[in-house]
Amino acid sequence: MSQSSNGSFPSATTADVVIVGGAAMGSSVAFHLLSDPGFAGRVVVIEKDPTYARSASALSAASIRQQYSSPVNVRISLYGIAFLRNIGSHLSVDEERPVIDLTEGGYLYLASTQEGAETLARNHAVQQAEGADIVLFDPAGLREKFPWLATDDLLAGAWGRSGEGWFDGWALLQAFRKKARALGAEYRTGEVARLERQGNRVVAVHLTDGSRIDCGTVVNCAGSDGRRIAATAGVDIPVYPKKRYVFSFTCKGPVDNCPLMIDTSGAYVRPEGHRGAEGQMFICGISPEADADPDWDDNPEAVDWSLFEQTIWPALATRVPAFEQIRPGRAWSGPYDMNLLDHNAIVGRAGEVENLFLANGFSGHGLQQSPAVGRGIAEEIVHGRFVTLDLSDLGYTRVLAQRPLREANII
C-alpha cells in the first residue's frame, strides 16, 4: 500500500479491522494483528489526539508487577515482563531498537494487620504457583533488606525480586505505534461518533467529521471514551473514567534500592530517574476512597495538592523517615479507566456482537498488560480463540452475569 508524499495514508473508506484508540493498547493490537502470519488485511487505527497529551499511556506511573491475587493477571504480567525485556527485538524498525529504560526494582507491599499479612501470604501462594519471583518477608527480613524503612508496626511484606518494576511508558507507546505503522497499520486522526450495528455485527464506524469506514471487525481500545463507544453498539460496560494524580518530589537523604512501595495507608512511591546533585527524585500517589473518587471529565488538568500535603506525604514520611525532608516537584493528573464491577479489564468479544472486541476498564493496569492483551485480541480475531494465554477469565460474559473477578491487590 503506497503512502502519499507527506507520509500519510489516504483516507480509508473500508477496513478489515478498525481499532478505536491508538495509544499503547490499540497500537499493540495493531502490531500483533499485522505480525500474525494468519492475518492479511487492512488495519485502520482511529486516534482523536495523535499528541497523546491526555492519554493514560503517557501519564501513568508506568510500572509492571506480578503481585496480583488472580492467576490470569499474574500470567499476563509474566508474559509482559518477558516482552519488555526483549522489546528491542520485538519492536525494532529498520534496525533501530526502542529503549524503554526498564528498571526491575520490584514492588513492595506492606501489611500491618493480621488480615493484611494473611492476604499477602495467600497471594504469595498464587504467585509462586504461577512462577513469579516474589519474596515474603517478616519484619526482621524487611529491616535487613530495607534499612531505611520504619517497620515497628509491620507484620509482613512482599517484594518482587525480579520481573517487577517500572519503565518509560511514552517510549513503549511510541514503539508499538512505530512498529505497527511499519507493518502497514494506517493511523487516522479523528473522533468516533458511533458504531453502526446491524443485527449481531458492527458494519461501520462513523466519525464526527461525517466520514464513515465500513469494517469487518472493530476493537474498542478507546480508554476513557470506551464506555460511550461500546454503548453506541448496544453494549454496556461498567467502565468510568476516573482521575488519578501523580506527584513528584526530591529527597536528599539515602533511600537506597527503593522499590515501588505500597504503604499500609495505600500511598505508593517509587524512584524516578537517576540520583542527581539535588538528591533522588520520586513519584507518588494514592487511590481515593470510592465516595471521593473524582471523575476525569471534571476539570481533567486540575491537581488536588491537598491530597499530597495532607495524606500522601505524611504517610510516606512516617514509613520512610528520610522523606520528612523533601523538595516537592511538579504534579499531573491522568485518566484511570475504572471497571466498577471488579477493577479488572474486560477483554475479548462483546457478547452477542460477534465482530466487536473489547479492551477496556484496565483500572490502572493497561500499560503493563498491553503486550499480552494486544496479542490475545489479535489471536481471537485471527484464530477465533486465545492461543498464547487464555484470557477468558477477563471476558465480557462475567459482566453480563454480574460475576466479578475479585482482585485483592489494587493500587
CSV table of C-alpha atoms in Angstrom, one decimal:
chain,number,residue,atom,x,y,z
A,1,MET,CA,0.0,0.0,0.0
A,2,SER,CA,1.5,3.3,-1.0
A,3,GLN,CA,1.7,6.4,1.1
A,4,SER,CA,1.1,10.0,-0.1
A,5,SER,CA,4.1,12.4,-0.4
A,6,ASN,CA,3.6,13.8,3.1
A,7,GLY,CA,3.9,10.3,4.6
A,8,SER,CA,0.2,9.9,5.5
A,9,PHE,CA,-2.1,7.2,4.2
A,10,PRO,CA,-5.1,8.1,2.0
A,11,SER,CA,-8.4,8.2,4.0
A,12,ALA,CA,-9.9,4.8,4.4
A,13,THR,CA,-13.5,4.1,3.5
A,14,THR,CA,-13.2,0.3,4.2
A,15,ALA,CA,-11.1,-1.7,6.6
A,16,ASP,CA,-10.8,-5.3,7.7
A,17,VAL,CA,-10.1,-4.1,11.2
A,18,VAL,CA,-10.8,-0.7,12.8
A,19,ILE,CA,-9.2,-0.1,16.1
A,20,VAL,CA,-10.7,2.8,18.1
A,21,GLY,CA,-7.9,4.3,20.1
A,22,GLY,CA,-4.2,4.4,19.1
A,23,ALA,CA,-2.3,4.5,22.4
A,24,ALA,CA,-0.4,1.6,23.8
A,25,MET,CA,-3.3,-0.9,23.8
A,26,GLY,CA,-4.6,-0.1,20.4
A,27,SER,CA,-1.2,0.0,18.9
A,28,SER,CA,-0.3,-3.3,20.5
A,29,VAL,CA,-3.4,-4.9,18.9
A,30,ALA,CA,-2.4,-3.4,15.5
A,31,PHE,CA,1.2,-4.7,15.9
A,32,HIS,CA,0.1,-8.2,16.9
A,33,LEU,CA,-2.5,-8.4,14.2
A,34,LEU,CA,-0.1,-7.5,11.4
A,35,SER,CA,2.6,-9.7,12.9
A,36,ASP,CA,0.4,-12.8,12.7
A,37,PRO,CA,1.1,-14.9,9.6
A,38,GLY,CA,-2.6,-15.8,9.5
A,39,PHE,CA,-3.8,-12.3,9.0
A,40,ALA,CA,-3.9,-10.4,5.7
A,41,GLY,CA,-6.0,-7.3,5.7
A,42,ARG,CA,-6.2,-3.5,6.2
A,43,VAL,CA,-5.9,-2.2,9.7
A,44,VAL,CA,-7.1,1.4,10.4
A,45,VAL,CA,-6.4,2.9,13.9
A,46,ILE,CA,-8.5,5.9,14.8
A,47,GLU,CA,-6.9,8.2,17.3
A,48,LYS,CA,-8.6,11.5,18.3
A,49,ASP,CA,-5.4,13.1,19.7
A,50,PRO,CA,-2.1,12.0,18.0
A,51,THR,CA,-0.1,14.0,20.5
A,52,TYR,CA,-1.4,11.6,23.2
A,53,ALA,CA,-1.2,14.6,25.6
A,54,ARG,CA,-4.0,13.3,27.8
A,55,SER,CA,-3.5,9.6,27.2
A,56,ALA,CA,-3.3,7.2,30.2
A,57,SER,CA,-0.3,5.6,28.4
A,58,ALA,CA,1.6,8.9,28.6
A,59,LEU,CA,0.5,10.0,32.0
A,60,SER,CA,0.6,6.8,34.1
A,61,ALA,CA,3.3,5.8,36.6
A,62,ALA,CA,4.3,3.2,34.0
A,63,SER,CA,5.1,0.1,36.1
A,64,ILE,CA,4.6,-3.7,35.9
A,65,ARG,CA,4.0,-6.2,38.7
A,66,GLN,CA,3.2,-9.9,39.2
A,67,GLN,CA,1.8,-9.3,42.7
A,68,TYR,CA,-1.9,-10.0,41.9
A,69,SER,CA,-4.3,-12.3,43.6
A,70,SER,CA,-5.8,-13.7,40.4
A,71,PRO,CA,-3.8,-16.2,38.3
A,72,VAL,CA,-4.8,-14.6,35.0
A,73,ASN,CA,-3.3,-11.3,36.0
A,74,VAL,CA,-0.1,-12.9,37.1
A,75,ARG,CA,0.2,-14.8,33.8
A,76,ILE,CA,-0.4,-11.6,31.8
A,77,SER,CA,2.4,-9.8,33.7
A,78,LEU,CA,4.8,-12.7,33.4
A,79,TYR,CA,4.2,-12.5,29.6
A,80,GLY,CA,4.5,-8.7,29.7
A,81,ILE,CA,7.9,-8.6,31.5
A,82,ALA,CA,9.4,-11.1,29.1
A,83,PHE,CA,8.1,-8.9,26.2
A,84,LEU,CA,9.6,-5.7,27.8
A,85,ARG,CA,12.9,-7.4,28.4
A,86,ASN,CA,13.2,-8.1,24.7
A,87,ILE,CA,11.5,-5.1,23.3
A,88,GLY,CA,14.4,-4.2,21.2
A,89,SER,CA,13.9,-7.4,19.2
A,90,HIS,CA,10.1,-7.4,19.2
A,91,LEU,CA,9.6,-3.7,18.1
A,92,SER,CA,12.8,-2.8,16.1
A,93,VAL,CA,12.2,-0.9,12.9
A,94,ASP,CA,15.0,-0.7,10.3
A,95,GLU,CA,17.5,-2.0,12.8
A,96,GLU,CA,16.5,0.8,15.2
A,97,ARG,CA,15.8,-0.8,18.6
A,98,PRO,CA,13.5,1.0,21.0
A,99,VAL,CA,14.7,1.7,24.6
A,100,ILE,CA,12.2,1.9,27.4
A,101,ASP,CA,14.6,2.1,30.4
A,102,LEU,CA,13.1,-0.9,32.1
A,103,THR,CA,14.1,-1.0,35.8
A,104,GLU,CA,13.3,-4.2,37.7
A,105,GLY,CA,13.3,-2.6,41.2
A,106,GLY,CA,10.3,-4.7,42.3
A,107,TYR,CA,7.1,-3.8,44.1
A,108,LEU,CA,7.0,-3.9,47.9
A,109,TYR,CA,3.6,-4.5,49.5
A,110,LEU,CA,3.4,-3.9,53.3
A,111,ALA,CA,1.0,-5.3,55.9
A,112,SER,CA,0.4,-4.0,59.4
A,113,THR,CA,-2.6,-6.2,60.4
A,114,GLN,CA,-3.0,-9.9,60.7
A,115,GLU,CA,-5.6,-9.8,57.9
A,116,GLY,CA,-3.2,-8.0,55.7
A,117,ALA,CA,-0.4,-10.4,56.4
A,118,GLU,CA,-2.7,-13.4,55.6
A,119,THR,CA,-3.7,-11.7,52.3
A,120,LEU,CA,-0.1,-11.3,51.3
A,121,ALA,CA,0.5,-15.0,52.2
A,122,ARG,CA,-2.4,-16.2,50.1
A,123,ASN,CA,-1.4,-14.0,47.2
A,124,HIS,CA,2.2,-15.2,47.5
A,125,ALA,CA,1.0,-18.8,47.2
A,126,VAL,CA,-0.9,-17.9,43.9
A,127,GLN,CA,2.1,-16.0,42.6
A,128,GLN,CA,4.6,-18.8,43.4
A,129,ALA,CA,2.3,-21.4,41.7
A,130,GLU,CA,2.4,-19.3,38.5
A,131,GLY,CA,6.2,-18.9,38.6
A,132,ALA,CA,6.5,-15.3,39.8
A,133,ASP,CA,9.7,-14.4,41.8
A,134,ILE,CA,8.2,-12.9,44.9
A,135,VAL,CA,9.8,-12.9,48.4
A,136,LEU,CA,7.7,-12.9,51.5
A,137,PHE,CA,9.3,-11.0,54.4
A,138,ASP,CA,8.7,-10.9,58.2
A,139,PRO,CA,9.6,-7.6,60.0
A,140,ALA,CA,13.2,-8.7,60.6
A,141,GLY,CA,13.7,-9.5,56.9
A,142,LEU,CA,12.2,-6.2,55.9
A,143,ARG,CA,14.6,-4.3,58.2
A,144,GLU,CA,17.6,-6.2,56.8
A,145,LYS,CA,16.6,-5.7,53.2
A,146,PHE,CA,15.3,-2.1,53.5
A,147,PRO,CA,17.1,-0.4,56.5
A,148,TRP,CA,15.5,3.0,55.7
A,149,LEU,CA,12.0,1.5,56.3
A,150,ALA,CA,10.1,2.1,59.6
A,151,THR,CA,8.9,-1.4,60.5
A,152,ASP,CA,7.7,-1.1,64.1
A,153,ASP,CA,4.0,-1.6,63.1
A,154,LEU,CA,4.6,-4.1,60.3
A,155,LEU,CA,3.8,-7.8,60.3
A,156,ALA,CA,4.8,-8.7,56.8
A,157,GLY,CA,5.9,-7.5,53.4
A,158,ALA,CA,6.1,-9.0,49.9
A,159,TRP,CA,8.7,-7.9,47.4
A,160,GLY,CA,9.3,-8.7,43.7
A,161,ARG,CA,12.9,-9.9,43.5
A,162,SER,CA,12.7,-9.9,39.7
A,163,GLY,CA,10.1,-9.3,37.0
A,164,GLU,CA,8.6,-6.2,38.6
A,165,GLY,CA,9.5,-2.5,38.2
A,166,TRP,CA,8.9,0.5,36.0
A,167,PHE,CA,9.7,1.8,32.6
A,168,ASP,CA,9.2,4.7,30.1
A,169,GLY,CA,5.5,4.4,29.2
A,170,TRP,CA,5.8,7.1,26.5
A,171,ALA,CA,8.6,5.1,24.8
A,172,LEU,CA,6.5,1.9,24.9
A,173,LEU,CA,3.5,3.6,23.3
A,174,GLN,CA,5.7,5.1,20.6
A,175,ALA,CA,7.5,1.8,20.0
A,176,PHE,CA,4.2,-0.1,19.5
A,177,ARG,CA,2.9,2.7,17.2
A,178,LYS,CA,6.0,2.9,15.1
A,179,LYS,CA,6.2,-0.8,14.6
A,180,ALA,CA,2.5,-1.1,13.8
A,181,ARG,CA,2.9,1.6,11.1
A,182,ALA,CA,6.0,0.0,9.7
A,183,LEU,CA,3.9,-3.2,9.3
A,184,GLY,CA,1.2,-1.3,7.4
A,185,ALA,CA,-1.3,0.0,10.1
A,186,GLU,CA,-2.9,3.2,9.0
A,187,TYR,CA,-3.4,5.8,11.7
A,188,ARG,CA,-6.1,8.3,11.1
A,189,THR,CA,-6.8,11.4,13.3
A,190,GLY,CA,-10.4,11.6,14.2
A,191,GLU,CA,-13.0,11.0,16.8
A,192,VAL,CA,-15.5,8.2,16.6
A,193,ALA,CA,-19.1,9.4,16.8
A,194,ARG,CA,-20.7,5.9,16.8
A,195,LEU,CA,-20.6,2.3,15.7
A,196,GLU,CA,-23.3,1.3,13.2
A,197,ARG,CA,-24.7,-2.1,14.2
A,198,GLN,CA,-26.9,-4.3,12.0
A,199,GLY,CA,-28.1,-7.4,13.8
A,200,ASN,CA,-25.2,-9.0,15.6
A,201,ARG,CA,-22.5,-7.2,13.7
A,202,VAL,CA,-20.9,-3.8,13.5
A,203,VAL,CA,-20.9,-2.8,9.9
A,204,ALA,CA,-19.4,0.7,10.0
A,205,VAL,CA,-17.6,3.2,12.1
A,206,HIS,CA,-18.8,6.8,11.9
A,207,LEU,CA,-16.5,9.7,12.7
A,208,THR,CA,-17.6,13.2,14.0
A,209,ASP,CA,-16.3,14.7,10.7
A,210,GLY,CA,-19.2,12.9,8.9
A,211,SER,CA,-17.0,10.2,7.3
A,212,ARG,CA,-17.7,6.5,7.5
A,213,ILE,CA,-15.5,3.4,7.5
A,214,ASP,CA,-17.1,0.1,6.5
A,215,CYS,CA,-15.4,-2.6,8.6
A,216,GLY,CA,-15.1,-6.3,9.1
A,217,THR,CA,-14.1,-6.1,12.8
A,218,VAL,CA,-13.9,-3.3,15.4
A,219,VAL,CA,-11.7,-3.3,18.5
A,220,ASN,CA,-12.6,-0.8,21.3
A,221,CYS,CA,-9.4,0.5,22.8
A,222,ALA,CA,-10.8,3.9,23.5
A,223,GLY,CA,-9.7,4.3,27.1
A,224,SER,CA,-11.7,7.0,28.8
A,225,ASP,CA,-14.2,7.0,25.9
A,226,GLY,CA,-14.6,3.3,25.9
A,227,ARG,CA,-18.0,3.1,27.6
A,228,ARG,CA,-19.5,5.6,25.2
A,229,ILE,CA,-18.2,3.8,22.2
A,230,ALA,CA,-19.5,0.5,23.3
A,231,ALA,CA,-22.9,1.9,24.1
A,232,THR,CA,-23.4,3.0,20.5
A,233,ALA,CA,-23.4,-0.7,19.6
A,234,GLY,CA,-25.8,-1.6,22.4
A,235,VAL,CA,-23.0,-2.9,24.6
A,236,ASP,CA,-23.0,-1.8,28.3
A,237,ILE,CA,-19.7,-1.9,30.1
A,238,PRO,CA,-19.3,-0.7,33.7
A,239,VAL,CA,-16.2,1.4,32.9
A,240,TYR,CA,-15.9,5.0,34.1
A,241,PRO,CA,-13.0,7.5,33.6
A,242,LYS,CA,-11.6,8.5,37.0
A,243,LYS,CA,-8.9,10.9,37.8
A,244,ARG,CA,-5.5,10.0,39.4
A,245,TYR,CA,-2.8,12.3,40.5
A,246,VAL,CA,0.9,11.7,40.3
A,247,PHE,CA,3.2,13.9,42.5
A,248,SER,CA,6.9,14.2,42.3
A,249,PHE,CA,9.5,15.2,44.9
A,250,THR,CA,13.2,15.1,45.5
A,251,CYS,CA,14.8,13.6,48.6
A,252,LYS,CA,18.4,14.3,49.6
A,253,GLY,CA,18.7,11.6,52.2
A,254,PRO,CA,19.6,8.0,51.3
A,255,VAL,CA,16.8,5.6,50.3
A,256,ASP,CA,18.9,3.1,48.5
A,257,ASN,CA,17.4,0.4,46.3
A,258,CYS,CA,13.9,1.7,46.8
A,259,PRO,CA,11.3,-0.5,45.1
A,260,LEU,CA,7.8,0.7,44.2
A,261,MET,CA,6.5,0.6,47.7
A,262,ILE,CA,2.8,0.4,48.6
A,263,ASP,CA,2.4,1.7,52.2
A,264,THR,CA,-0.3,0.3,54.5
A,265,SER,CA,-2.1,3.6,54.0
A,266,GLY,CA,-2.5,2.9,50.3
A,267,ALA,CA,0.0,5.5,49.2
A,268,TYR,CA,2.7,4.4,46.8
A,269,VAL,CA,6.1,5.8,45.9
A,270,ARG,CA,8.9,4.8,43.6
A,271,PRO,CA,12.2,6.3,42.3
A,272,GLU,CA,12.2,8.3,39.0
A,273,GLY,CA,15.3,8.6,37.0
A,274,HIS,CA,18.9,8.7,38.4
A,275,ARG,CA,20.1,10.3,41.6
A,276,GLY,CA,21.4,13.8,40.9
A,277,ALA,CA,23.2,16.5,42.8
A,278,GLU,CA,20.0,17.6,44.5
A,279,GLY,CA,19.1,14.0,45.5
A,280,GLN,CA,16.8,11.3,44.2
A,281,MET,CA,13.5,12.1,42.5
A,282,PHE,CA,10.5,10.1,43.4
A,283,ILE,CA,6.9,9.9,42.2
A,284,CYS,CA,4.0,9.0,44.4
A,285,GLY,CA,0.2,8.8,44.5
A,286,ILE,CA,-2.8,7.2,46.2
A,287,SER,CA,-6.2,5.9,45.2
A,288,PRO,CA,-9.0,8.0,46.9
A,289,GLU,CA,-11.9,6.4,48.7
A,290,ALA,CA,-14.7,5.3,46.4
A,291,ASP,CA,-17.1,8.1,47.6
A,292,ALA,CA,-14.5,10.7,46.9
A,293,ASP,CA,-13.2,9.4,43.6
A,294,PRO,CA,-13.0,12.4,41.1
A,295,ASP,CA,-14.3,12.0,37.5
A,296,TRP,CA,-11.8,12.5,34.8
A,297,ASP,CA,-14.1,14.7,32.8
A,298,ASP,CA,-14.4,17.1,35.8
A,299,ASN,CA,-11.6,19.6,35.1
A,300,PRO,CA,-9.1,17.0,33.9
A,301,GLU,CA,-5.9,19.0,34.2
A,302,ALA,CA,-6.5,20.3,37.7
A,303,VAL,CA,-4.4,18.7,40.5
A,304,ASP,CA,-5.5,18.5,44.1
A,305,TRP,CA,-2.3,19.3,46.0
A,306,SER,CA,-4.0,18.9,49.4
A,307,LEU,CA,-4.0,15.1,48.7
A,308,PHE,CA,-0.2,15.2,48.7
A,309,GLU,CA,0.2,17.6,51.6
A,310,GLN,CA,-2.4,16.1,53.9
A,311,THR,CA,-2.4,12.4,53.1
A,312,ILE,CA,0.4,11.1,50.9
A,313,TRP,CA,3.4,12.9,52.3
A,314,PRO,CA,2.6,12.4,56.0
A,315,ALA,CA,2.1,8.7,55.3
A,316,LEU,CA,5.3,8.3,53.4
A,317,ALA,CA,7.3,10.3,55.8
A,318,THR,CA,6.1,8.1,58.7
A,319,ARG,CA,7.1,5.0,56.7
A,320,VAL,CA,10.4,6.3,55.4
A,321,PRO,CA,11.9,8.9,57.8
A,322,ALA,CA,14.2,10.3,55.1
A,323,PHE,CA,11.0,11.6,53.4
A,324,GLU,CA,10.4,14.1,56.2
A,325,GLN,CA,12.7,16.5,54.3
A,326,ILE,CA,11.9,16.7,50.7
A,327,ARG,CA,11.5,19.3,47.9
A,328,PRO,CA,8.1,19.0,46.1
A,329,GLY,CA,8.2,19.0,42.4
A,330,ARG,CA,5.6,19.0,39.6
A,331,ALA,CA,2.4,17.0,39.6
A,332,TRP,CA,0.0,15.9,36.9
A,333,SER,CA,-3.4,14.2,36.6
A,334,GLY,CA,-4.2,11.3,34.3
A,335,PRO,CA,-7.3,9.1,33.4
A,336,TYR,CA,-7.9,5.8,35.1
A,337,ASP,CA,-10.5,3.8,33.3
A,338,MET,CA,-12.1,2.1,36.2
A,339,ASN,CA,-14.2,-1.1,35.9
A,340,LEU,CA,-16.5,-0.7,38.8
A,341,LEU,CA,-17.6,-4.3,38.7
A,342,ASP,CA,-14.2,-5.7,39.9
A,343,HIS,CA,-11.3,-3.4,38.9
A,344,ASN,CA,-10.2,-5.9,36.2
A,345,ALA,CA,-10.0,-5.4,32.5
A,346,ILE,CA,-12.8,-6.5,30.1
A,347,VAL,CA,-11.1,-8.3,27.2
A,348,GLY,CA,-12.4,-10.1,24.2
A,349,ARG,CA,-15.6,-10.5,22.2
A,350,ALA,CA,-18.5,-8.2,23.2
A,351,GLY,CA,-21.2,-10.9,23.8
A,352,GLU,CA,-23.6,-11.3,21.0
A,353,VAL,CA,-21.9,-8.6,18.9
A,354,GLU,CA,-19.7,-11.1,17.2
A,355,ASN,CA,-17.2,-8.8,15.4
A,356,LEU,CA,-16.8,-6.2,18.3
A,357,PHE,CA,-13.9,-6.8,20.6
A,358,LEU,CA,-13.3,-5.0,23.9
A,359,ALA,CA,-10.1,-4.0,25.6
A,360,ASN,CA,-11.5,-1.7,28.3
A,361,GLY,CA,-11.6,-1.0,32.0
A,362,PHE,CA,-8.0,-1.8,32.9
A,363,SER,CA,-8.2,0.2,36.1
A,364,GLY,CA,-4.6,1.3,36.0
A,365,HIS,CA,-3.1,-1.9,34.6
A,366,GLY,CA,-3.4,-1.1,30.9
A,367,LEU,CA,0.1,-0.2,30.0
A,368,GLN,CA,1.7,-3.2,31.7
A,369,GLN,CA,-1.0,-5.5,30.2
A,370,SER,CA,-0.8,-4.2,26.7
A,371,PRO,CA,1.7,-6.8,25.3
A,372,ALA,CA,-0.4,-9.8,26.4
A,373,VAL,CA,-3.8,-8.3,25.8
A,374,GLY,CA,-2.8,-6.9,22.4
A,375,ARG,CA,-1.7,-10.4,21.4
A,376,GLY,CA,-4.8,-12.0,22.8
A,377,ILE,CA,-7.2,-9.8,21.0
A,378,ALA,CA,-5.3,-10.3,17.7
A,379,GLU,CA,-5.4,-14.1,18.2
A,380,GLU,CA,-9.2,-14.0,18.9
A,381,ILE,CA,-9.7,-12.0,15.7
A,382,VAL,CA,-7.4,-14.2,13.5
A,383,HIS,CA,-7.9,-17.7,15.1
A,384,GLY,CA,-11.2,-17.4,16.8
A,385,ARG,CA,-9.6,-18.2,20.2
A,386,PHE,CA,-6.9,-17.2,22.6
A,387,VAL,CA,-3.7,-19.1,21.7
A,388,THR,CA,-0.8,-17.8,23.7
A,389,LEU,CA,-2.6,-17.1,27.0
A,390,ASP,CA,-6.1,-17.9,28.0
A,391,LEU,CA,-7.7,-14.5,28.9
A,392,SER,CA,-11.3,-15.8,29.1
A,393,ASP,CA,-11.4,-15.0,32.8
A,394,LEU,CA,-11.4,-11.4,31.8
A,395,GLY,CA,-14.2,-11.9,29.3
A,396,TYR,CA,-17.4,-9.8,28.9
A,397,THR,CA,-19.6,-12.8,30.0
A,398,ARG,CA,-18.7,-12.1,33.6
A,399,VAL,CA,-20.1,-8.6,33.2
A,400,LEU,CA,-23.3,-9.9,31.8
A,401,ALA,CA,-23.6,-12.4,34.6
A,402,GLN,CA,-22.6,-9.9,37.2
A,403,ARG,CA,-19.9,-12.3,38.3
A,404,PRO,CA,-16.9,-10.2,39.4
A,405,LEU,CA,-13.3,-11.5,39.3
A,406,ARG,CA,-12.1,-10.1,42.6
A,407,GLU,CA,-8.6,-8.7,42.7
A,408,ALA,CA,-7.2,-8.2,46.2
A,409,ASN,CA,-4.2,-6.1,45.2
A,410,ILE,CA,-5.5,-2.8,43.9
A,411,ILE,CA,-3.4,0.4,43.9
